[in-house]
CSV table of C-alpha atoms in Angstrom, one decimal:
chain,number,residue,atom,x,y,z
A,353,MET,CA,0.0,0.0,0.0
A,354,GLN,CA,2.9,2.4,0.9
A,355,SER,CA,4.6,1.8,-2.5
A,356,LEU,CA,1.4,2.8,-4.4
A,357,ARG,CA,1.1,5.9,-2.3
A,358,ASP,CA,4.7,6.9,-2.9
A,359,GLY,CA,4.3,6.5,-6.7
A,360,TYR,CA,1.8,9.3,-6.8
A,361,GLN,CA,3.6,11.7,-4.4
A,362,ASP,CA,5.9,12.9,-7.1
A,363,THR,CA,4.2,16.2,-8.2
A,364,ASP,CA,5.9,16.2,-11.7
A,365,LYS,CA,4.5,12.8,-12.6
A,366,LEU,CA,1.1,13.9,-11.4
A,367,LEU,CA,1.1,17.0,-13.5
A,368,LYS,CA,2.3,15.1,-16.6
A,369,CYS,CA,-0.4,12.6,-16.1
A,370,ARG,CA,-3.0,15.3,-15.6
A,371,LYS,CA,-1.9,17.1,-18.9
A,372,LYS,CA,-2.0,13.9,-20.8
A,373,VAL,CA,-5.5,13.1,-19.6
A,374,GLN,CA,-6.7,16.6,-20.3
A,375,GLN,CA,-5.4,16.4,-23.9
A,376,LEU,CA,-7.2,13.1,-24.5
A,377,TYR,CA,-10.5,14.2,-23.0
A,378,SER,CA,-10.5,17.7,-24.5
A,379,ILE,CA,-10.6,16.0,-27.9
A,380,ARG,CA,-13.5,13.7,-27.0
A,381,SER,CA,-15.5,15.8,-24.7
A,382,ASN,CA,-17.2,19.1,-24.5
A,383,TYR,CA,-17.0,19.0,-20.7
A,384,GLU,CA,-13.6,20.8,-20.5
A,385,PRO,CA,-14.3,22.5,-17.2
A,386,MET,CA,-14.6,19.1,-15.5
A,387,TRP,CA,-11.0,18.3,-16.4
A,388,ARG,CA,-9.4,21.5,-15.3
A,389,ASN,CA,-9.1,20.3,-11.7
A,390,LEU,CA,-8.2,16.8,-12.6
A,391,SER,CA,-5.8,16.2,-9.8
A,392,LYS,CA,-8.8,16.2,-7.3
A,393,PHE,CA,-10.2,13.2,-9.1
A,394,ILE,CA,-7.1,10.9,-9.1
A,395,ASN,CA,-7.2,8.2,-6.5
A,396,PRO,CA,-3.7,7.8,-5.2
A,397,TYR,CA,-4.4,4.3,-4.0
A,398,ARG,CA,-5.5,2.8,-7.3
A,399,GLY,CA,-4.2,5.2,-9.9
A,400,ARG,CA,-7.6,5.5,-11.6
A,401,PHE,CA,-10.1,8.3,-12.1
A,402,HIS,CA,-13.2,8.5,-10.0
A,403,GLU,CA,-15.3,9.2,-13.1
A,404,GLU,CA,-14.4,5.9,-14.7
A,405,ALA,CA,-17.7,4.1,-15.4
A,406,GLY,CA,-16.4,1.0,-17.0
A,407,THR,CA,-17.2,-0.4,-20.4
A,408,LEU,CA,-20.6,0.6,-21.9
A,409,ASN,CA,-23.0,-2.3,-22.5
A,410,GLY,CA,-22.9,-1.9,-26.3
A,411,PRO,CA,-24.9,-5.1,-27.1
A,412,GLY,CA,-27.5,-4.0,-24.5
A,413,ILE,CA,-27.8,-0.5,-26.0
A,414,ALA,CA,-28.0,-1.9,-29.6
A,415,GLY,CA,-30.7,-4.4,-28.4
A,416,LEU,CA,-32.7,-1.6,-26.7
A,417,LYS,CA,-32.5,0.5,-29.9
A,418,ALA,CA,-33.7,-2.4,-32.0
A,419,ALA,CA,-36.6,-3.2,-29.6
A,420,ILE,CA,-37.7,0.4,-29.6
A,421,GLU,CA,-37.6,0.6,-33.4
A,422,TRP,CA,-39.6,-2.7,-33.7
A,423,HIS,CA,-42.3,-1.5,-31.3
A,424,MET,CA,-42.5,1.8,-33.1
A,425,ALA,CA,-43.2,-0.1,-36.3
A,426,HIS,CA,-45.8,-2.4,-34.7
A,427,PRO,CA,-48.6,-0.6,-32.9
A,428,MET,CA,-49.5,-2.0,-29.5
A,429,GLU,CA,-53.2,-2.5,-30.5
A,430,GLU,CA,-52.1,-4.7,-33.4
A,431,LEU,CA,-49.9,-6.8,-31.0
A,432,LEU,CA,-52.6,-7.2,-28.4
A,433,LYS,CA,-55.2,-8.1,-31.0
A,434,ARG,CA,-53.1,-10.9,-32.4
A,435,GLU,CA,-52.1,-12.2,-29.0
A,436,HIS,CA,-55.7,-12.3,-27.8
A,437,ALA,CA,-56.8,-14.0,-31.1
A,438,LEU,CA,-54.2,-16.8,-30.5
A,439,MET,CA,-55.3,-17.1,-26.8
A,440,THR,CA,-59.0,-17.4,-27.9
A,441,ARG,CA,-58.1,-20.0,-30.6
A,442,PHE,CA,-56.3,-22.1,-27.9
A,443,TYR,CA,-59.2,-21.7,-25.4
A,444,GLU,CA,-61.8,-22.8,-28.0
A,445,GLY,CA,-59.7,-25.8,-28.8
A,446,VAL,CA,-59.2,-27.1,-25.2
A,447,LYS,CA,-62.3,-26.0,-23.4
A,448,ASP,CA,-64.1,-29.3,-24.1
A,449,ILE,CA,-61.3,-31.6,-23.1
A,450,PRO,CA,-62.5,-34.1,-20.5
A,451,ASP,CA,-61.3,-33.3,-16.9
A,452,ILE,CA,-59.7,-30.0,-18.0
A,453,VAL,CA,-60.0,-27.1,-15.6
A,454,ILE,CA,-59.4,-23.6,-17.0
A,455,TYR,CA,-58.9,-20.8,-14.5
A,456,GLY,CA,-59.9,-17.1,-15.1
A,457,ASP,CA,-62.5,-15.2,-17.1
A,458,ILE,CA,-61.6,-15.7,-20.7
A,459,LYS,CA,-64.0,-13.0,-21.8
A,460,ALA,CA,-62.6,-10.3,-19.5
A,461,GLU,CA,-62.0,-7.1,-21.4
A,462,LYS,CA,-58.6,-6.4,-19.9
A,463,ARG,CA,-56.8,-9.7,-19.8
A,464,ALA,CA,-53.2,-10.8,-20.5
A,465,PRO,CA,-52.9,-13.5,-23.3
A,466,ILE,CA,-52.4,-16.3,-20.8
A,467,ILE,CA,-54.4,-19.5,-20.2
A,468,THR,CA,-53.9,-21.3,-16.9
A,469,LEU,CA,-55.2,-24.8,-16.6
A,470,ASN,CA,-55.0,-28.2,-15.0
A,471,LEU,CA,-55.6,-31.6,-16.5
A,472,GLY,CA,-57.5,-33.8,-14.1
A,473,ASP,CA,-55.6,-34.5,-10.9
A,474,TYR,CA,-52.2,-34.7,-12.6
A,475,PRO,CA,-49.5,-32.5,-11.0
A,476,SER,CA,-48.9,-29.4,-13.1
A,477,SER,CA,-45.2,-30.2,-13.3
A,478,MET,CA,-45.9,-33.6,-14.8
A,479,VAL,CA,-48.2,-32.1,-17.5
A,480,SER,CA,-45.7,-29.4,-18.3
A,481,ASP,CA,-42.8,-32.0,-18.5
A,482,GLU,CA,-44.9,-34.2,-20.9
A,483,LEU,CA,-45.7,-31.2,-23.1
A,484,SER,CA,-42.0,-30.2,-23.2
A,485,GLU,CA,-40.5,-33.7,-23.7
A,486,ARG,CA,-43.0,-35.2,-26.1
A,487,PHE,CA,-44.3,-32.2,-28.0
A,488,GLN,CA,-41.6,-29.5,-27.6
A,489,ILE,CA,-44.1,-27.1,-26.1
A,490,ALA,CA,-42.8,-24.7,-23.4
A,491,THR,CA,-45.1,-23.9,-20.6
A,492,ARG,CA,-44.7,-22.9,-17.0
A,493,ALA,CA,-45.9,-25.1,-14.1
A,494,GLY,CA,-46.3,-24.7,-10.4
A,495,ALA,CA,-47.2,-21.7,-8.3
A,496,HIS,CA,-45.9,-18.9,-10.6
A,497,CYS,CA,-44.7,-16.9,-7.6
A,498,ALA,CA,-48.4,-16.4,-6.7
A,499,PRO,CA,-49.1,-18.6,-3.6
A,500,LEU,CA,-52.1,-16.5,-2.6
A,501,MET,CA,-53.7,-16.9,-6.0
A,502,HIS,CA,-53.2,-20.6,-5.8
A,503,LYS,CA,-54.6,-20.7,-2.3
A,504,SER,CA,-57.8,-19.0,-3.6
A,505,LEU,CA,-58.0,-21.3,-6.6
A,506,GLY,CA,-57.4,-24.4,-4.4
A,507,THR,CA,-54.4,-25.4,-6.4
A,508,GLU,CA,-51.7,-25.1,-3.8
A,509,ALA,CA,-50.6,-28.7,-4.0
A,510,GLN,CA,-51.2,-29.3,-7.7
A,511,GLY,CA,-50.1,-25.9,-9.1
A,512,ALA,CA,-51.2,-25.1,-12.6
A,513,VAL,CA,-49.9,-25.1,-16.1
A,514,ARG,CA,-49.6,-21.7,-17.8
A,515,PHE,CA,-49.7,-21.1,-21.5
A,516,SER,CA,-48.5,-17.6,-22.6
A,517,PHE,CA,-49.2,-16.3,-26.1
A,518,SER,CA,-47.1,-13.8,-28.0
A,519,HIS,CA,-47.2,-11.9,-31.2
A,520,PHE,CA,-44.5,-14.3,-32.4
A,521,ASN,CA,-46.5,-17.5,-31.9
A,522,THR,CA,-48.2,-19.0,-34.9
A,523,GLU,CA,-51.7,-20.5,-35.3
A,524,GLU,CA,-49.9,-23.8,-36.1
A,525,GLU,CA,-48.2,-23.7,-32.7
A,526,VAL,CA,-51.5,-23.1,-31.0
A,527,ASP,CA,-53.1,-26.0,-32.8
A,528,THR,CA,-50.1,-28.2,-31.9
A,529,ALA,CA,-50.6,-27.3,-28.2
A,530,VAL,CA,-54.4,-28.1,-28.5
A,531,ARG,CA,-53.7,-31.5,-30.0
A,532,ALA,CA,-51.0,-32.3,-27.4
A,533,LEU,CA,-53.5,-31.6,-24.5
A,534,TRP,CA,-56.2,-33.7,-26.2
A,535,THR,CA,-53.6,-36.5,-26.5
A,536,LEU,CA,-52.6,-36.3,-22.9
A,537,ALA,CA,-56.2,-36.2,-21.7
A,538,THR,CA,-57.3,-39.2,-23.8
A,539,GLU,CA,-54.4,-41.5,-23.2
A,540,GLU,CA,-54.8,-44.5,-21.0
């Protein structure tokens, strides 16, 4: 620790360092006044500047830009309409499956494009695993971080299987999910 401190006690070295940094940052930045008193910002124990923020998250910034542009080109009403159409298609296909229990009001005006259900007395994790392994359908099973909701639904032990629909899903994917649930429900 003492050797690091001694390295920055030499005033000439500090001034040379300060001038070099001022030259570099005056080229890149309009914030010249900030660099006038640079010696205040040097950490004598680490040899770094207090303002150093690290590397910018370039991929994150580019991804955010692309997402904003995509959403600007696709109005929210269009996205919601498509998602709800897919959800309704799925509901209409599974509502008559024997022993299926569908939770929630499908006709609610303000509703996320999600269908939560159970198939008979089967544990939700078993149904979800079968859908994944045999039919390559991704669902979420269990309590969905909502234990009070499951308590009110009476599904604390069983959980529930959740199907979520997105603008990127296709009608064929919805139909595949419907057929998969019919297969699971009618198997011996």
